[in-house]
Coordinates of C-alpha atoms and ligand atoms in Angstrom, one line a residue:
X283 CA 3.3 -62.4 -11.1
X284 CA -0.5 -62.5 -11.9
X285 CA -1.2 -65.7 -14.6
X286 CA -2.8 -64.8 -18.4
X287 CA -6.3 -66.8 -19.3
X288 CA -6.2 -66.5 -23.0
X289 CA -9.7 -67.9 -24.4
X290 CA -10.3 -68.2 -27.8
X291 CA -13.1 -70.3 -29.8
X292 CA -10.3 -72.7 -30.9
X293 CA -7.2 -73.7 -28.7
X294 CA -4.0 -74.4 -30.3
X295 CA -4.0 -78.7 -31.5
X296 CA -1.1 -80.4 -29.9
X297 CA 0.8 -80.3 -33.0
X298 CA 1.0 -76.5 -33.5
X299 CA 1.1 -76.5 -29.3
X300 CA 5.1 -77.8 -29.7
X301 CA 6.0 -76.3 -33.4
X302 CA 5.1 -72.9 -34.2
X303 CA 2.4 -72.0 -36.2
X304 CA 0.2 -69.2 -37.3
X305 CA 0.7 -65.4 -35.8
X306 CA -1.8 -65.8 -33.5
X307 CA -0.6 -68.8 -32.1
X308 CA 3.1 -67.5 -32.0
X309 CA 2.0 -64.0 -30.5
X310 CA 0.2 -65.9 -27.8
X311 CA 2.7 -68.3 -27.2
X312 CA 5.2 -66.0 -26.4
X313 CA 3.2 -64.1 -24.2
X314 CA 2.4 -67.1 -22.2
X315 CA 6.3 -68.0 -22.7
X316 CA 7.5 -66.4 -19.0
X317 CA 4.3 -66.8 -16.9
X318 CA 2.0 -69.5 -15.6
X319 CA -1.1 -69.8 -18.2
X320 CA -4.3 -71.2 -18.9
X321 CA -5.6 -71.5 -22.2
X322 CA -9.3 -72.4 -23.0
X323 CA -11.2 -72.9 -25.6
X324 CA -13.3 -75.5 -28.0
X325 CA -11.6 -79.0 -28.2
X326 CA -12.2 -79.2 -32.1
X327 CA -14.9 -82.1 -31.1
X328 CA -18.3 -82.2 -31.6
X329 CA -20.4 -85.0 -30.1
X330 CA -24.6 -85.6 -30.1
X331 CA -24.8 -84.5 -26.5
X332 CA -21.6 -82.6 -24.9
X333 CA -23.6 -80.5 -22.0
X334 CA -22.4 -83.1 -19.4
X335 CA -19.0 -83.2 -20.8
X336 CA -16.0 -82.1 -18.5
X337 CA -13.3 -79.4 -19.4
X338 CA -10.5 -81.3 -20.6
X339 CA -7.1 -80.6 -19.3
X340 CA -3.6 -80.8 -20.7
X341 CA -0.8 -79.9 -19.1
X342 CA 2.5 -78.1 -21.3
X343 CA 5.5 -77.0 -19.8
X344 CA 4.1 -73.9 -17.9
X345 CA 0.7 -73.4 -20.0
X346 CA -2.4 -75.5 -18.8
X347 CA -4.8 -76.4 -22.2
X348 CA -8.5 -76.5 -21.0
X349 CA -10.8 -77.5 -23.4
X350 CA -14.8 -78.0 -23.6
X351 CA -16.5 -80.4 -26.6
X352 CA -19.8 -78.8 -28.3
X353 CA -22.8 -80.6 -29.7
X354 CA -23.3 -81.3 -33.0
X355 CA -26.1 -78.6 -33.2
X356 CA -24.2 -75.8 -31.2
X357 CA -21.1 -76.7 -34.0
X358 CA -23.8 -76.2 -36.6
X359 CA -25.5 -72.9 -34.9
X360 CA -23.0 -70.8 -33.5
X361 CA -20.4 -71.6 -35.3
X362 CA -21.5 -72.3 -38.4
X363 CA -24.3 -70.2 -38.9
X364 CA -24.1 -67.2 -36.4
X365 CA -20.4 -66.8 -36.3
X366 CA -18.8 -67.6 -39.6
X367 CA -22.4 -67.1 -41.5
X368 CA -23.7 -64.5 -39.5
X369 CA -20.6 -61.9 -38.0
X370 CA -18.0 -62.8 -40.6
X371 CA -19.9 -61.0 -43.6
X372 CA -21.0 -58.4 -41.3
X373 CA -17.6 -57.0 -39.8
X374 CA -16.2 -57.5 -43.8
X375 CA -18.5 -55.2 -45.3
X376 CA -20.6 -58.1 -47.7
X377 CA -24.5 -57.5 -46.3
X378 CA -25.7 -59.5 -48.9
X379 CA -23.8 -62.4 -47.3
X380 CA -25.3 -62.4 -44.4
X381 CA -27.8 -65.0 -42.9
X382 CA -29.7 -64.1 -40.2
X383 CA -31.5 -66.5 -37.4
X384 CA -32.9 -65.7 -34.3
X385 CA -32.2 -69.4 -33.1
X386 CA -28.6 -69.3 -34.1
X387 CA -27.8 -66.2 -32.4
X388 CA -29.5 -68.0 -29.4
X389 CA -27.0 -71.0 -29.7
X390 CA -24.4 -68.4 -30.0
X391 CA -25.3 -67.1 -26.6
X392 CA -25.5 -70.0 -25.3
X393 CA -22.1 -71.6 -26.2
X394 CA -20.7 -68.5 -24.5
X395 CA -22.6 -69.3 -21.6
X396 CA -21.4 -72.4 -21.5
X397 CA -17.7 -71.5 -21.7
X398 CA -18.1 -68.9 -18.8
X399 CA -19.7 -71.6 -16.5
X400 CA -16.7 -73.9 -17.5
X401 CA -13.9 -71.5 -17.0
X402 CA -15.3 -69.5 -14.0
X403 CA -14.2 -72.8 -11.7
X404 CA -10.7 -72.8 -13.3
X405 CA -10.2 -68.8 -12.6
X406 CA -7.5 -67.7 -9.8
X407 CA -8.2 -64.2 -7.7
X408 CA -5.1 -62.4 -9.7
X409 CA -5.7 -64.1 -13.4
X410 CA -5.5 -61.5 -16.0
X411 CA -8.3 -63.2 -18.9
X412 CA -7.9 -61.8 -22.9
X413 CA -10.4 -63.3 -24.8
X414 CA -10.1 -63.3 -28.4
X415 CA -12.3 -62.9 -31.3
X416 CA -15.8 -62.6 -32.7
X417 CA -16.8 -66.0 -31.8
X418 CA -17.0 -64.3 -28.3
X419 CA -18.6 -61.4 -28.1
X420 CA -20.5 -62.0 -25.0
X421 CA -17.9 -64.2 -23.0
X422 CA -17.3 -61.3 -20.8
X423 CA -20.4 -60.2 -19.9
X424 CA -21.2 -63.9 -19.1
X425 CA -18.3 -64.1 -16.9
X426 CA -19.3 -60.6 -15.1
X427 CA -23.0 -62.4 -14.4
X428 CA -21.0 -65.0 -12.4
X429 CA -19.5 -62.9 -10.1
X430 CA -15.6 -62.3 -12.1
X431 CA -13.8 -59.6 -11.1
X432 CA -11.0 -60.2 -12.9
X433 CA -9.3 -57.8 -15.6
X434 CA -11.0 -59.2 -18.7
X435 CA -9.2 -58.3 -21.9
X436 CA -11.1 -58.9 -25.7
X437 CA -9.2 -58.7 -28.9
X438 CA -11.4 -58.9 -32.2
X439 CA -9.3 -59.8 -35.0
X440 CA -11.4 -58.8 -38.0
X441 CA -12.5 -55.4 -39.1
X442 CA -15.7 -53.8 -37.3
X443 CA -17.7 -51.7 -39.8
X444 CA -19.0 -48.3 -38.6
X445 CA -22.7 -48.2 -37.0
X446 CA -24.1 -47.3 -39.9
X447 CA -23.5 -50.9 -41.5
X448 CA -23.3 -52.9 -38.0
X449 CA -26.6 -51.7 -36.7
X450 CA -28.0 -54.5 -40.0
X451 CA -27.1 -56.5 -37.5
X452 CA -30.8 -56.9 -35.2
X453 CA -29.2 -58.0 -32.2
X454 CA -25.7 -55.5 -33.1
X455 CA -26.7 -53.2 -30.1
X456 CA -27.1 -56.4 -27.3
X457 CA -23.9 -57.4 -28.5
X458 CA -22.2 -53.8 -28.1
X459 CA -23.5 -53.6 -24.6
X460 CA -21.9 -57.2 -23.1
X461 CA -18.9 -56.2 -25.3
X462 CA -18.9 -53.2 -22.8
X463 CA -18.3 -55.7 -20.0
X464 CA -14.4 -55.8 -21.0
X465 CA -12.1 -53.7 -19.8
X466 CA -10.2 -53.1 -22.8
X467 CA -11.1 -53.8 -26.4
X468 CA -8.1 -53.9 -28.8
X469 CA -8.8 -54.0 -32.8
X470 CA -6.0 -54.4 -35.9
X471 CA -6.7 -50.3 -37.1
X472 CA -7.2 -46.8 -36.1
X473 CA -10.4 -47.3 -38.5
X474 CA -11.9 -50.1 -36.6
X475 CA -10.9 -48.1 -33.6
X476 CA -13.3 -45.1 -34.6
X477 CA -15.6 -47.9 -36.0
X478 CA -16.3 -49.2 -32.4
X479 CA -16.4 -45.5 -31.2
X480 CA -19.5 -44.7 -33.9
X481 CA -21.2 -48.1 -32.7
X482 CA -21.2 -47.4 -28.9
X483 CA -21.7 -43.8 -28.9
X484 CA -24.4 -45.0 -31.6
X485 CA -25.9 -46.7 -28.1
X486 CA -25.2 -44.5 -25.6
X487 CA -22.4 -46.9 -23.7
X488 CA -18.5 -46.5 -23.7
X489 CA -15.7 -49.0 -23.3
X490 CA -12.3 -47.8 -23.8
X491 CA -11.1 -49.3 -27.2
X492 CA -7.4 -49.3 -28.9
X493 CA -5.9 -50.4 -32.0
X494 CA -2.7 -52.9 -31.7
X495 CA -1.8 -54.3 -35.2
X496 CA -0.6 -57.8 -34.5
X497 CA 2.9 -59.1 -36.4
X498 CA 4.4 -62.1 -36.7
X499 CA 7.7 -63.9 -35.2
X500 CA 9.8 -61.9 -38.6
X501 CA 13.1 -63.6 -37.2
X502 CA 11.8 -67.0 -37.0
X503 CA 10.2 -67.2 -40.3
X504 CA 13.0 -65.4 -42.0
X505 CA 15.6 -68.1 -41.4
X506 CA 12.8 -71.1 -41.8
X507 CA 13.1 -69.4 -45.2
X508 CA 16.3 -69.1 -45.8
X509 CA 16.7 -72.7 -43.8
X510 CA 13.8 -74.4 -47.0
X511 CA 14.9 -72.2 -49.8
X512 CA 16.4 -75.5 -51.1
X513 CA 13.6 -77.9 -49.5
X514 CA 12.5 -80.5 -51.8
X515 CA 9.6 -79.1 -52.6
X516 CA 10.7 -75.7 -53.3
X517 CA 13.5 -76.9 -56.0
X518 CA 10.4 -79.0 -57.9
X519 CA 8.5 -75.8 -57.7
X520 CA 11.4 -74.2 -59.1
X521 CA 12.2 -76.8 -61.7
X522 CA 8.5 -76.9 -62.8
X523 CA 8.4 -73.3 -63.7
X524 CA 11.7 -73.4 -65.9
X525 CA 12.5 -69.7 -65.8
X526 CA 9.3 -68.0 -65.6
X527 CA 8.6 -65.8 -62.8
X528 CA 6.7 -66.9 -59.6
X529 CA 3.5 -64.9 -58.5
X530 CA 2.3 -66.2 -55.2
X531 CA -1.1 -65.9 -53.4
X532 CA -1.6 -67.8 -50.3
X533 CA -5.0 -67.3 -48.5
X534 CA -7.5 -69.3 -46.8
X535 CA -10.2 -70.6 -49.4
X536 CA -12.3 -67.2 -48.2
X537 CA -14.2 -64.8 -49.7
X538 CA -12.7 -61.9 -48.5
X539 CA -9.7 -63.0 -49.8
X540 CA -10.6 -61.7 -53.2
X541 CA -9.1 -64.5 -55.3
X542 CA -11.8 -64.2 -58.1
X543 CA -10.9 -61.0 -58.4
X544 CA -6.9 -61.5 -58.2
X545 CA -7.1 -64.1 -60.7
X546 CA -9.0 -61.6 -63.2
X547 CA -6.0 -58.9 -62.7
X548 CA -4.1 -62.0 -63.8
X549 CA -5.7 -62.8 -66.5
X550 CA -6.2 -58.8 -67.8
X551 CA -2.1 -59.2 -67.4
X552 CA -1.6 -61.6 -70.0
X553 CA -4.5 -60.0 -72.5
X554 CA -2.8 -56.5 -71.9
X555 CA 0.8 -56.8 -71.9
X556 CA 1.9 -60.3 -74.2
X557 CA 5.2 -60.0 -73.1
X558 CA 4.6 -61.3 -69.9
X559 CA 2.6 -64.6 -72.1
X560 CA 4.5 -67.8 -70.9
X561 CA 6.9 -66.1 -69.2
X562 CA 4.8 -65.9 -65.9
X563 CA 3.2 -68.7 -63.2
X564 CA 0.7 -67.8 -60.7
X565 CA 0.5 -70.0 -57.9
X566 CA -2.6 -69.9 -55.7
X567 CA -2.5 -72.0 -52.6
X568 CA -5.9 -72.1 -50.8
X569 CA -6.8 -74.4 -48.3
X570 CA -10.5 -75.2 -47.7
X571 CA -11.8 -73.7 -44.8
X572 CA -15.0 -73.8 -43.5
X573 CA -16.6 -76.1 -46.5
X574 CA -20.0 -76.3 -43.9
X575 CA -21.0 -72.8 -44.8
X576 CA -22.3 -72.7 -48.4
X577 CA -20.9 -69.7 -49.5
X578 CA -17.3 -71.2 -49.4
X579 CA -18.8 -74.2 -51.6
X580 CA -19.9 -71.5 -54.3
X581 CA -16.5 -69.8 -53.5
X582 CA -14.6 -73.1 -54.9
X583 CA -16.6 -73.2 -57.8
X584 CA -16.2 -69.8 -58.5
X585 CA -12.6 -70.3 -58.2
X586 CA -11.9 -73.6 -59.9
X587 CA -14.3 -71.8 -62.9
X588 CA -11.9 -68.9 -63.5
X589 CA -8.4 -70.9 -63.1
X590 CA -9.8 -73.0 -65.3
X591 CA -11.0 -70.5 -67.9
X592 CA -7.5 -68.5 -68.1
X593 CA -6.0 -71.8 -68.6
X594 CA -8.0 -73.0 -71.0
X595 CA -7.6 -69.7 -72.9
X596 CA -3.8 -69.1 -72.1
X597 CA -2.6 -71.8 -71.5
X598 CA -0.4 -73.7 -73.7
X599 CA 0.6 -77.6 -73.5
X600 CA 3.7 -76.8 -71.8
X601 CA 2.7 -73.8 -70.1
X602 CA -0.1 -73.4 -67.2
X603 CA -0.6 -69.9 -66.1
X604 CA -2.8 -70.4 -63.1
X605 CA -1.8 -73.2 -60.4
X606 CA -4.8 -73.3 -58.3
X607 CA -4.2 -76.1 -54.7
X608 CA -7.3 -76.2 -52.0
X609 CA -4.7 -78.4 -50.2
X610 CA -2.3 -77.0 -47.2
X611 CA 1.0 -76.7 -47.5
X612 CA 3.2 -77.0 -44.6
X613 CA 4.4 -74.3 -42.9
X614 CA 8.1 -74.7 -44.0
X615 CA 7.4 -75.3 -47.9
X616 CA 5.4 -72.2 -47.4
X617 CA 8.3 -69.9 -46.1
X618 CA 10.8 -71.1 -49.1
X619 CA 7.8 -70.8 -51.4
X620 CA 7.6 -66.9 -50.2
X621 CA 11.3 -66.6 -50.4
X622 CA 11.5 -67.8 -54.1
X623 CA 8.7 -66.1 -55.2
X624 CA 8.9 -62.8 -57.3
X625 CA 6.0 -61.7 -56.6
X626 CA 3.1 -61.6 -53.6
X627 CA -0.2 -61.0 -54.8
X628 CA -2.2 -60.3 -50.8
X629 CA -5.3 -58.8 -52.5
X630 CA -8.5 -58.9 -49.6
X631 CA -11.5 -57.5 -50.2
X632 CA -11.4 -56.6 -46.4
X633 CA -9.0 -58.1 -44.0
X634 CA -8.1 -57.4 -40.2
X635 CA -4.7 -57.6 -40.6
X636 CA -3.0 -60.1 -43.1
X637 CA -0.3 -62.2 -42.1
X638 CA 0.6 -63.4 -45.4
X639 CA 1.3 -60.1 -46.3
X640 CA 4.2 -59.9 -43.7
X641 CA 5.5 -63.3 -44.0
X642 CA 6.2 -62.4 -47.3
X643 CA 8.0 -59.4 -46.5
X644 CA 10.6 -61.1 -43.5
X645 CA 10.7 -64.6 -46.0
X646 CA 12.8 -62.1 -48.4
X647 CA 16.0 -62.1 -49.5
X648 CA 17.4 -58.6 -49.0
X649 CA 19.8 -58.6 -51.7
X650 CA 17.3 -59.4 -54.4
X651 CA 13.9 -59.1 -52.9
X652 CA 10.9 -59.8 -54.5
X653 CA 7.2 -57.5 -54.4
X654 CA 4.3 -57.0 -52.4
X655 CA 1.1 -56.4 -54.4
X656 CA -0.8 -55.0 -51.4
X657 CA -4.8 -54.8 -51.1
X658 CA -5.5 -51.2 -49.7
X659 CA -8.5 -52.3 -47.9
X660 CA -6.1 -54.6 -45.6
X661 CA -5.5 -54.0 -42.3
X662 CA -1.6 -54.3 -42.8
X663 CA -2.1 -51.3 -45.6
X664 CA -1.4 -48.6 -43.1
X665 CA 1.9 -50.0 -41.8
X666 CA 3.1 -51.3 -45.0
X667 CA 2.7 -48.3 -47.0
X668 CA 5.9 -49.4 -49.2
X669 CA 4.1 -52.0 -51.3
X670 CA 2.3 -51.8 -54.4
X671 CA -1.3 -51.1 -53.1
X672 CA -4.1 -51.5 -54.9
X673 CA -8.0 -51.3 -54.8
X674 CA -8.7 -55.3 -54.4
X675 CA -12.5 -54.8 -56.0
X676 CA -10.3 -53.3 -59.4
X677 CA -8.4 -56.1 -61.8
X678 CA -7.2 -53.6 -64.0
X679 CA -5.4 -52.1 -61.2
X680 CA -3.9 -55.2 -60.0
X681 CA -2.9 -55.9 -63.8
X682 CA -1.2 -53.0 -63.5
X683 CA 0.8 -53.5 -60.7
X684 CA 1.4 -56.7 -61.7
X685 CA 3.2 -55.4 -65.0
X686 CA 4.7 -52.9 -62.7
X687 CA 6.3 -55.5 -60.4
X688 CA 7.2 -57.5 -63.5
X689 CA 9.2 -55.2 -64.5
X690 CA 10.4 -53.5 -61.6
X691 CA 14.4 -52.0 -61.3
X692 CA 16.5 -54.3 -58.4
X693 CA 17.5 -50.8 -56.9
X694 CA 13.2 -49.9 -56.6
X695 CA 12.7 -53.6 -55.1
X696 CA 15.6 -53.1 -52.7
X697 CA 14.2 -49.7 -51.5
X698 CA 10.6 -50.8 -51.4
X699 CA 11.4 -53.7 -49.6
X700 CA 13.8 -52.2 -46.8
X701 CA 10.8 -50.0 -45.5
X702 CA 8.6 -52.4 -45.1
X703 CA 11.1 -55.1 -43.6
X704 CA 11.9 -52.3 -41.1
X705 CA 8.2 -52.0 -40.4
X706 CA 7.4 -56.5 -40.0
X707 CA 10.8 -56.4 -37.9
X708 CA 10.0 -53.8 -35.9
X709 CA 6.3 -54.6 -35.0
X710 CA 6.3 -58.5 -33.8
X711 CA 3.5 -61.1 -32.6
X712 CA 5.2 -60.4 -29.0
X713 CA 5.1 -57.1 -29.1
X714 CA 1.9 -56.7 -30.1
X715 CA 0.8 -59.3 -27.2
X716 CA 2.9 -57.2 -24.4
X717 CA 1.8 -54.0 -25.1
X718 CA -1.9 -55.2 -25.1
X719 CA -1.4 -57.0 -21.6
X720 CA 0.3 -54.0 -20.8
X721 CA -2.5 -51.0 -21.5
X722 CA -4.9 -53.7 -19.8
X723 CA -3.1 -54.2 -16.6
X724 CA -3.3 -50.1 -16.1
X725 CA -6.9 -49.7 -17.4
X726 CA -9.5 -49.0 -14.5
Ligands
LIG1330 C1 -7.5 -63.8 -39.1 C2 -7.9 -62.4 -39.8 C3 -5.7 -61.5 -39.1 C4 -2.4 -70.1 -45.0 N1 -2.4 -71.1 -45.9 C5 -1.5 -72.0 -45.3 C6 -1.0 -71.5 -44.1 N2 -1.6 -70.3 -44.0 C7 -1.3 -69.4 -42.8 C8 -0.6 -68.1 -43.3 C9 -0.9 -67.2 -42.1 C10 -2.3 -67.7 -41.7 O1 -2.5 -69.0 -42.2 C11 -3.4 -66.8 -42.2 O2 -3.4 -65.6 -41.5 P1 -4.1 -64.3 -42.1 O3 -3.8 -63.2 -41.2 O4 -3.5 -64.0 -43.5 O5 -5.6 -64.5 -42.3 P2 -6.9 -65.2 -41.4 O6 -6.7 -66.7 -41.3 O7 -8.1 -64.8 -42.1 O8 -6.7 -64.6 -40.0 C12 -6.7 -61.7 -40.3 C13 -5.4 -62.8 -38.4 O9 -6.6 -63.4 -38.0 C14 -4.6 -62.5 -37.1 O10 -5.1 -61.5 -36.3 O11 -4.5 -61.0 -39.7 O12 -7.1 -60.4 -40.8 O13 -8.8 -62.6 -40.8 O14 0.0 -67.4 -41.1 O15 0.7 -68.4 -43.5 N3 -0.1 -72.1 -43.4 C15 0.3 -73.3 -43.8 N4 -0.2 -73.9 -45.0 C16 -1.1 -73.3 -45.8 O16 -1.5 -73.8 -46.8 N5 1.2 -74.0 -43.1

């Protein structure tokens, strides 16, 4: 049996490599779980002067963990500016986001140089490689200029806007060529999917691209939520809210999240229907992510600004309608959080997929389930067409299906919630990761 190369920008950190973590992580794990693997990527470290430095190795169970350090200014340049300031506001739609500089897409380049002349050494005849994500683009065209003939698989998990938007972009068409160096291309949505079709056609090239909506491990967080639904944690939560309901949002600190937004439907809530005044709590958890790019500095103003407003307006001295944390919570808290929680408000401005959005769903209790307030412009929309979907740009709409959820019939939440259970169980992070691997290995 041929061996799977997963690269990706960052590895799995020994903690999450023995607990479960994230979708991705899980997914990937379990399609590494029966073969032999190698799995490279950036250490997490970045040192004054790292183009000497050797691939690290670690050795787990059947999966090798091959990691390179980057400089401080590579850190700064590729992934800083070009990838998370550059390609993140691109492929979600927000142009006026985007900062553009010649010598960070040159850094860029080069960091995916540099993993291709690391990993080439480490390659086996037979390897199957799946790269992942927009951090890089180019890997595989880099690898092809060193002589690998290799299957070479690339999944990009954000959105990719049609040509018309991408081509902003003035190096968009030299990234489309290399990304024509992989064999297969697999994106979240059918629309990304014709996306990538309007961009290379745009340039004249073709690469055969799929969509493959990832899931998540539904079993495994479904009983770490009925394990934690009396953790600790979760009964102080409970106690804390003394009756009222529960509205939870759980996002990175990002601004395609659309939590401005979210907490305006919130507040438009409480102005339009007083019957839901003190008798509801939303509970925003947001961990700070990416606080070297500026625009998620403004973000956490912009955020701490408009909890604090509502609950300066609102708020009474033993009632606090917005609870707003930049702090993680572990993974556990999380699922009995979800579990307790009437209410999931998963409102992204753009989003690949959403994983939130489908821990929610599994973390449920069947019997007396609670609702998904679904953004439309998520890539999970299509799939979970049984939520309450709404236009994430729109705060009266999400007021609305706020005081639609509120004061929803058990039978309608029962309903709603079976389709889209049957939809989160039925599509999981493994399957997604096997039918991938599977449409590669036949490609060609
Ligand atoms: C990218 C794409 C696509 C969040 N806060 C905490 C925490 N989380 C976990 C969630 C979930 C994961 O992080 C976030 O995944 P998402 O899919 O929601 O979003 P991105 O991070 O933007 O992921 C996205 C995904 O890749 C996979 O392809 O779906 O569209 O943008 O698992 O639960 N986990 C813990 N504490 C937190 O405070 N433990």
């Amino acid at each position: 049996m041929s061996r799977l190369v997963l690269v990706s920008n960052r590895v799995p950190d020994v903690k999450e490599r023995v607990q479960s973590a994230g979708g991705l992580v899980v997914g990937l794990g379990e399609a590494v779980r029966d073969t032999e693997g190698l799995w490279f990527g950036w250490s997490g470290q970045h040192r004054e002067n790292a183009v000497s430095s050797d691939v690290q190795i670690e050795q787990l169970h059947r999966v090798t963990f091959a990691t390179v350090d980057l400089t401080t200014d590579q850190h700064t340049r590729f992934y800083e500016n070009f990838a998370n300031g550059t390609l993140w506001p691109l492929c979600h739609y927000r142009l006026e986001m985007i900062r553009y500089r010649r010598e960070d897409y040159e850094s860029y380049r080069e960091v995916n140089t540099l993993f291709a002349r690391k990993l080439a050494p480490l390659l086996q005849e037979d390897d199957v490689i799946w790269v992942h994500d927009y951090h890089l683009m180019t890997l595989g065209a880099e690898l092809r200029a060193l002589g690998v003939r290799n299957r070479i698989g690339y999944f990009l998990h954000i959105p990719l806007p049609p040509w018309s938007v991408t081509r902003v972009l003035p190096c968009a068409a030299e990234l489309l060529r290399d990304l024509t160096q992989y064999d297969l291309i697999g994106v979240q949505t059918e629309e990304d999917r014709e996306n990538f079709n309007s961009c290379f056609s745009a340039i004249g090239l073709f690469t055969r691209v799929e969509h493959f909506p990832i899931g998540i491990a539904p079993e495994e967080f479904r009983e770490e939520a009925r394990r934690n639904v009396d953790a600790p944690e979760v009964v102080r939560l409970m106690d804390s809210l003394r009756g009222r309901k529960l509205v939870i949002g759980v996002d990175r600190l990002d601004y395609s999240k659309g939590i401005p937004e979210r907490i305006k439907g919130f507040e438009k809530l409480i102005r339009r229907y007083p019957q839901h005044e003190a008798k509801v709590v939303m509970l925003q958890i947001a961990p700070v992510s990416r606080a070297g790019v500026s625009a998620y500095q403004h973000l956490r103003r912009e955020v701490d600004e408009l909890s604090g407003h509502v609950n300066a307006t609102f708020g009474t001295f033993d009632w606090t309608p917005v609870r707003f944390l930049t702090q993680s919570v572990p993974r556990h808290v999380l699922a009995g959080f979800h579990r307790r929680a009437d209410i999931a408000l998963v409102t992204p401005l753009r989003d690949g997929m959403n994983l939130v959005a489908k821990e929610y769903v599994a973390a449920q209790d069947g019997d007396d389930p609670g609702v998904l307030i679904l953004s439309s412009l998520a890539g999970a929309a299509p799939e979970l067409k049984a939520a309450l979907q709404v236009n994430p740009y729109d705060p009266d709409q999400i007021a609305e299906a706020l005081h639609l959820a509120l004061t929803m019939k058990k039978e309608v939440r029962k309903k709603r919630w079976r389709f889209l259970n049957v939809e989160v169980q039925r599509n999981t992070a493994a399957r997604w990761a096997a039918e991938f691997l599977s449409v590669l290995k036949e490609v060609r």
